[in-house]
Amino acid sequence: MNRDNNHTPLKRCSMLTKRIIPCLDIKHGRTVKGVSFTSLQDAGDPVELAARYSENGADELTLLDITATLEGRSTFLKVVEEVAAAVSIPFTVGGGISTERQVELLLSRGADKVSVNTAAIIDPSLIDRLASAFGNQCIVVAIDARFTGSKWEVMSHAGTKGTGKIAIQWAKEVYHRGAGEILLTSFTADGSRQGFSLDITKDVSCSVNIPVIASGGAGKPGHFLDVFTKGQADAALAAGIFHYGVVSIARVKAYLAKNGISVR
Amino acid sequence: MSQCIKIIHYKAGNIASVTHALSRLGVQAGLATSPDHLKGTDKLIFPGVGHAKPAMEVLRQTGMNEAIRNYRNPVLGICLGMQLMAEASEEGPMEGLGIFPGSIKRFSDEVKVPHMGWNSLHELSSPLFKGVNEGSHVYFVHSYYLPVSQFAVASCEYATRFTASIAKDNFFGVQFHPEKSGTTGALILKNFLAL
């Protein structure tokens, strides 16, 4: 396939670079999923891992709290504080956020943005309230979507429950309610390493006027090129391939730059 | 000689990021919430995120608007902080501190708003950018911008060319977030501290 001259023209030409965002899943204050940075003293330490990704060219980080307990939450706050002190790039935190108070705590500990998911599905007005209290630039709405064979359905509760909502309609709604960014995860592609779900990414990206981060399915540098050109994503998030060292952020960026994508 | 640096704290700033960034440079900054906190300070940092109008209200209520205007040592406005130092803003709309000429405008809907991510700096002309290369990337998050004027000391492009940094007398402003812009941002903050 000749990719050199057949890029879908980028809808909006600017010097703004495409962002590559590694995601760290954090449970009880430790990163989960294997990590293959052999030079790390403690691969489970989110602070050390965040600092390493920051040095290696990550444009932002996402920290996802996958603990459900209250003790887990306070441990997570401490991680957020330590990452904020150590790392000089922006980071988003998510996982179980449902109240203004939680957002206030996370932002005051140094998080730049928060992402909400299930709580916003249960009570969409949460998005309006958070956007008006903290500014829409720091409110990310995470949308987990699955292709049912006929439509892209929004999933809640970490992808375990179908909601009946159509992804594109939910994306438009969260945009109108004041979300500053959408993190779109394809549960159909997630973990497959067969590439991002390009069609739904493009549909969402073209129907809202806020940045869209594509997530799920990254397996090689070409997948990132595809999601930025055909998928029209503004940023791409990946976990496994970076953690396991399948490919480095530097290699992804070098490949993108070679193919005409503006990266940092 | 250690300097007394304070961060203006008025409920609209993400002060944790700025505090951490200064701390990484070995500077422990205090917070200033009222005009008398400015006495004896060598430099001020004026951060800001969120909506312009309520932020300006807080500055007026606390008298910080006049205090900033009359301050004679270096001040660095960051993001909304910089925008509040302009004459006026479409966001609100509202009147600003009037330190920098020009009026804040909203990006057109031809581009995604907010302008979020790493973009490049051009036309650098200030001691703030000593050692910073043309085209260096820094992190932006904003929906409104200040058009370029004779006081611009760095520009950036997103649908239009806009002021990435501005300087007039003792007042400096950056539209991007140096505290979140990796090593480039750290160098810019260091340059400000060295003024």
XYZ file of C-alpha atoms in Angstrom:
459
model
C 0.000 0.000 0.000
C 1.368 3.373 -0.973
C 0.915 5.704 1.944
C 3.220 8.422 0.717
C 0.856 10.513 -1.357
C -2.494 9.129 -0.432
C -3.059 10.568 3.010
C -6.544 11.769 3.634
C -5.860 15.512 3.638
C -5.780 16.697 7.235
C -8.980 18.586 7.756
C -7.338 21.472 9.498
C -3.846 22.451 8.619
C -1.770 23.765 11.498
C 1.558 23.377 13.182
C -0.034 21.639 16.143
C 1.653 18.268 16.597
C -0.087 14.929 17.030
C 0.257 13.629 20.577
C 1.399 10.184 21.705
C 0.076 9.292 25.137
C 1.130 6.240 27.154
C -1.444 5.064 29.675
C -0.545 3.640 33.084
C -3.062 1.438 34.881
C -2.597 1.869 38.598
C -3.825 -0.461 41.300
C -3.036 0.104 44.975
C -0.395 2.648 43.994
C 1.429 0.310 41.601
C 1.367 0.054 37.815
C -0.107 -3.161 36.538
C 0.638 -4.857 33.201
C 4.191 -5.929 32.612
C 6.803 -3.398 31.849
C 9.932 -4.162 29.919
C 12.099 -1.184 30.717
C 14.945 -3.291 32.028
C 16.766 -0.209 33.229
C 14.026 0.688 35.683
C 14.852 -0.145 39.257
C 11.226 -0.730 40.051
C 9.010 -1.275 37.020
C 5.906 -1.187 39.191
C 6.592 2.311 40.446
C 4.277 4.665 38.536
C 6.370 7.711 39.371
C 9.555 6.228 37.937
C 7.685 4.924 34.896
C 5.988 8.289 34.310
C 9.343 10.062 34.490
C 10.845 7.567 32.052
C 8.038 8.022 29.527
C 8.350 11.783 29.864
C 12.099 11.581 29.097
C 11.431 9.248 26.180
C 9.189 11.651 24.291
C 5.665 11.067 25.600
C 3.579 14.183 24.942
C 1.212 13.560 27.826
C 0.439 10.765 30.252
C -2.776 9.178 31.396
C -3.003 7.555 34.817
C -5.959 5.295 35.322
C -6.933 4.269 38.839
C -8.281 0.752 38.588
C -8.673 0.237 42.327
C -12.205 0.382 43.536
C -11.634 0.770 47.259
C -11.420 3.925 49.331
C -7.909 3.042 50.526
C -6.953 2.644 46.885
C -8.275 6.127 46.180
C -6.113 7.811 48.780
C -3.061 5.870 47.586
C -3.861 7.075 44.067
C -3.964 10.701 45.252
C -0.471 10.261 46.616
C 0.707 8.848 43.271
C -0.839 11.845 41.474
C 1.002 14.212 43.780
C 4.318 12.443 43.245
C 3.917 12.277 39.471
C 3.055 15.998 39.402
C 6.223 16.779 41.334
C 8.429 14.586 39.142
C 7.117 15.100 35.627
C 7.025 18.309 33.548
C 4.497 17.223 30.910
C 0.703 17.278 31.254
C -1.172 14.312 32.623
C -4.773 13.202 32.820
C -6.173 11.078 35.628
C -9.226 8.890 35.525
C -10.994 5.970 37.086
C -14.138 6.109 39.210
C -14.491 9.901 39.190
C -18.055 10.976 39.922
C -18.020 14.139 42.031
C -16.792 17.738 41.947
C -14.955 17.097 45.196
C -12.902 14.258 43.654
C -11.980 16.456 40.704
C -10.998 19.326 42.985
C -8.726 17.015 44.990
C -7.063 15.541 41.898
C -6.473 18.951 40.295
C -5.148 20.405 43.531
C -2.624 17.554 43.704
C -1.310 18.603 40.301
C -3.301 16.633 37.706
C -3.918 18.721 34.582
C -7.063 17.014 33.367
C -9.525 14.464 34.673
C -11.452 11.934 32.655
C -14.952 10.801 33.492
C -16.765 7.844 32.020
C -19.473 5.768 33.740
C -20.556 8.546 36.131
C -21.211 10.818 33.127
C -23.303 8.120 31.468
C -25.397 7.732 34.618
C -25.714 11.500 35.096
C -24.726 13.462 31.964
C -25.182 16.796 33.788
C -21.963 15.938 35.644
C -20.110 17.086 32.502
C -21.827 20.499 32.528
C -21.108 20.955 36.231
C -17.453 19.954 35.982
C -16.862 22.076 32.875
C -18.373 25.137 34.494
C -16.560 24.620 37.812
C -13.104 23.785 36.482
C -13.063 24.927 32.840
C -13.784 22.646 29.896
C -10.077 22.361 29.018
C -9.538 20.000 31.951
C -12.603 17.785 31.499
C -12.005 14.733 29.325
C -14.904 12.411 28.655
C -13.814 8.819 28.085
C -16.058 6.864 25.744
C -15.669 3.101 25.562
C -17.323 1.787 22.410
C -17.944 -1.657 20.940
C -19.062 -2.612 17.454
C -22.135 -4.789 17.767
C -22.192 -5.774 14.092
C -24.517 -2.956 13.135
C -23.582 -0.002 15.329
C -20.989 1.366 17.741
C -22.471 1.095 21.219
C -21.220 2.956 24.297
C -20.129 0.663 27.140
C -20.072 1.571 30.824
C -18.501 0.087 33.944
C -15.071 -0.469 32.379
C -16.546 -1.956 29.249
C -18.627 -4.596 31.004
C -22.105 -3.171 30.358
C -23.795 -2.067 27.188
C -25.701 1.209 27.515
C -27.711 1.194 24.303
C -26.270 4.628 23.507
C -24.826 5.176 20.038
C -21.207 6.322 20.285
C -21.452 9.164 17.792
C -24.544 10.616 19.462
C -23.013 10.370 22.918
C -19.850 12.069 21.591
C -21.913 14.988 20.263
C -23.784 15.232 23.549
C -20.654 15.341 25.719
C -19.179 17.965 23.371
C -22.276 20.168 23.719
C -22.255 19.680 27.485
C -18.763 21.145 27.690
C -16.225 18.334 27.462
C -12.824 19.696 26.437
C -11.591 16.474 24.896
C -12.813 12.945 24.134
C -10.841 9.793 24.862
C -12.367 7.216 22.521
C -11.491 3.598 23.259
C -12.550 0.875 20.880
C -13.271 -2.235 22.904
C -13.477 -4.057 19.593
C -9.822 -3.286 18.852
C -8.460 -3.021 22.393
C -5.710 -5.516 23.076
C -5.728 -6.861 19.510
C -2.658 -4.960 18.312
C -4.317 -5.062 14.879
C -4.719 -1.308 14.599
C -7.079 1.373 15.854
C -10.760 1.361 14.839
C -10.412 3.972 12.130
C -14.014 4.455 11.038
C -15.488 5.262 14.430
C -12.481 7.439 15.287
C -12.963 9.467 12.122
C -16.717 9.726 12.632
C -16.309 10.989 16.189
C -13.416 13.307 15.345
C -15.339 14.913 12.495
C -18.564 15.387 14.424
C -17.179 17.283 17.416
C -15.011 20.394 17.474
C -12.764 19.282 20.339
C -9.658 17.080 20.271
C -10.186 13.321 20.106
C -7.699 10.825 21.522
C -7.908 7.401 19.879
C -7.265 4.346 22.017
C -7.266 0.594 21.574
C -5.513 -1.590 19.037
C -2.063 -0.033 18.601
C 0.443 -2.678 17.557
C 2.995 -0.970 15.315
C 4.024 2.510 14.108
C 1.877 2.221 10.951
C -1.227 2.012 13.129
C -0.490 5.460 14.532
C -0.023 6.873 11.029
C -3.384 5.410 10.026
C -5.243 6.791 13.030
C -3.847 10.297 12.451
C -4.570 10.305 8.713
C -7.524 8.020 7.990
C -8.881 8.224 11.561
C -8.289 11.998 11.868
C -7.399 11.607 15.560
C -5.655 14.441 17.373
C -3.798 12.155 19.748
C -3.296 8.417 20.229
C -3.088 6.488 23.452
C -1.486 3.103 24.002
C -0.484 1.005 26.961
C 0.634 -2.540 26.225
C 2.939 -1.952 23.283
C 4.869 0.717 25.163
C 4.945 -1.128 28.483
C 6.061 -4.398 26.944
C 8.594 -2.626 24.755
C 7.044 -3.858 21.490
C 7.842 -0.433 20.086
C 9.226 2.750 21.634
C 7.609 6.180 21.507
C 10.731 7.458 19.719
C 10.318 4.875 16.955
C 6.635 5.714 16.513
C 7.464 9.418 16.263
C 10.341 8.883 13.832
C 8.022 6.854 11.610
C 5.292 9.514 11.774
C 7.740 12.323 10.993
C 9.087 10.382 8.005
C 5.520 10.103 6.731
C 4.746 13.782 7.004
C 2.982 13.891 10.363
C 3.957 16.776 12.610
C 5.284 15.437 15.918
C 7.304 16.937 18.731
C 21.221 35.566 46.729
C 17.875 33.907 47.047
C 14.884 35.686 45.574
C 11.412 36.022 46.961
C 9.083 34.631 44.313
C 5.336 34.515 44.813
C 2.554 32.919 42.848
C -0.699 34.840 42.664
C -3.369 32.553 44.062
C -6.901 33.601 43.133
C -8.842 30.348 42.705
C -8.283 30.321 38.944
C -4.733 29.094 38.832
C -3.432 25.579 38.696
C -0.852 26.536 41.265
C 0.320 22.978 41.996
C 1.954 22.660 38.551
C 3.721 26.016 38.826
C 4.856 25.318 42.392
C 6.272 21.942 41.336
C 8.013 23.387 38.270
C 9.721 26.092 40.356
C 10.611 23.552 42.985
C 12.363 21.437 40.299
C 14.459 24.577 39.628
C 15.305 24.816 43.321
C 12.947 27.706 44.082
C 10.367 27.510 46.871
C 7.658 29.988 45.876
C 5.117 31.439 48.274
C 1.504 32.278 47.509
C 0.023 35.754 47.279
C -3.713 36.143 47.823
C -3.869 39.844 48.725
C -1.945 43.022 47.828
C 0.033 43.125 51.100
C 1.516 39.714 50.201
C 3.400 41.426 47.371
C 5.571 43.517 49.695
C 9.223 42.561 49.515
C 8.773 40.174 46.597
C 11.262 40.131 43.721
C 9.062 38.495 41.110
C 5.498 37.374 40.609
C 4.015 34.518 38.672
C 0.412 34.995 37.604
C -1.001 31.643 36.468
C -4.544 30.905 35.441
C -6.876 28.352 33.972
C -10.606 28.422 33.453
C -12.959 31.261 32.624
C -11.751 34.868 32.385
C -14.750 36.654 33.878
C -14.964 35.017 37.341
C -11.161 35.140 37.552
C -11.207 38.910 36.950
C -13.985 39.300 39.532
C -11.795 37.685 42.196
C -8.882 39.973 41.285
C -11.129 43.035 41.631
C -12.631 41.920 44.932
C -9.216 41.337 46.487
C -7.649 44.501 45.057
C -5.087 42.364 43.262
C -5.982 43.994 39.924
C -4.521 47.347 41.040
C -1.669 45.689 42.907
C -0.531 43.814 39.787
C -0.860 46.915 37.599
C 1.288 48.933 40.003
C 3.894 46.214 40.561
C 7.366 47.265 39.396
C 9.361 43.994 39.465
C 9.053 41.279 36.801
C 5.661 39.583 36.482
C 5.062 36.485 34.375
C 1.468 35.867 33.357
C 0.785 32.305 32.233
C -2.122 31.377 29.933
C -5.250 33.017 31.425
C -2.881 35.117 33.564
C -1.412 36.614 30.398
C -4.869 37.126 28.878
C -6.157 38.975 31.949
C -3.294 41.457 31.494
C -4.674 42.512 28.066
C -7.150 45.341 27.562
C -10.252 43.241 27.159
C -11.530 39.779 26.331
C -14.329 38.365 24.235
C -14.621 35.753 26.978
C -17.273 37.244 29.217
C -16.919 39.760 27.598
C -14.900 41.683 30.143
C -12.287 44.364 30.693
C -8.787 43.246 31.565
C -5.927 44.880 33.442
C -4.940 46.879 30.341
C -1.221 46.252 30.732
C -0.827 44.797 27.248
C -2.589 46.457 24.308
C -5.045 44.364 22.360
C -8.116 42.336 22.969
C -8.480 38.571 23.523
C -10.429 36.762 20.795
C -11.895 33.295 20.474
C -10.430 30.876 17.926
C -12.725 30.394 14.962
C -14.584 27.112 14.612
C -12.486 26.241 11.561
C -10.140 24.603 14.041
C -10.739 22.405 17.055
C -11.119 24.439 20.216
C -9.386 24.311 22.682
C -6.007 24.521 20.946
C -4.543 21.681 22.959
C -1.097 20.159 22.673
C 2.462 20.918 21.614
C 2.964 23.665 19.065
C 6.061 25.517 17.890
C 7.410 28.928 18.899
C 8.569 31.451 16.313
C 9.965 34.986 16.058
C 11.606 34.679 19.457
C 12.901 38.003 20.749
C 13.160 38.262 24.502
C 15.630 37.294 27.232
C 12.858 34.839 28.255
C 13.896 32.715 25.266
C 17.653 32.810 25.761
C 18.955 29.408 24.616
C 15.534 28.384 23.209
C 15.621 27.488 19.501
C 13.167 28.777 16.903
C 10.567 26.094 16.323
C 10.851 24.621 19.842
C 7.666 22.939 21.009
C 5.747 23.995 24.091
C 2.391 22.929 25.534
C -0.732 25.013 24.905
C -4.294 24.651 26.226
C -6.550 27.593 25.405
C -9.673 28.598 23.499
C -8.919 32.337 23.316
C -5.856 34.145 21.994
C -4.174 37.526 21.822
C -3.487 38.678 18.250
C 0.130 39.598 17.507
C 1.176 43.178 18.267
C 4.410 45.168 18.445
C 4.912 43.789 21.972
C 4.820 40.119 20.939
C 8.134 38.381 21.665
C 7.087 34.963 20.340
C 4.366 33.852 17.976
C 2.616 30.600 17.226
C 0.203 29.474 14.544
C -3.169 27.805 14.917
C -5.558 28.863 12.152
C -4.081 32.319 12.703
C -0.774 33.702 13.915
C -1.174 34.672 17.566
C 0.875 35.945 20.506
C 2.700 33.076 22.178
C 4.591 35.481 24.410
C 4.504 39.210 25.096
C 6.688 41.660 26.997
C 6.149 45.284 27.992
C 8.222 47.039 30.655
C 8.380 44.678 33.654
C 5.435 42.599 32.459
C 5.804 39.309 30.612
C 3.185 36.904 29.402
C 3.214 33.430 27.900
C 0.150 31.821 26.343
C 1.620 28.321 26.716
C 2.385 26.467 29.937
C 6.143 26.567 30.646
C 5.486 24.532 33.801
C 4.195 21.696 31.581
C 6.567 22.085 28.639
C 9.368 19.719 29.560
C 12.964 20.945 29.370
C 12.097 23.877 27.056
C 9.562 25.155 29.555
C 11.995 24.738 32.437
C 14.567 26.822 30.550
C 12.009 29.604 29.965
C 11.112 29.669 33.668
C 14.804 29.702 34.533
C 15.313 32.656 32.184
C 12.460 34.497 33.913
C 14.021 33.854 37.317
C 17.328 35.222 35.977
C 15.808 38.534 34.758
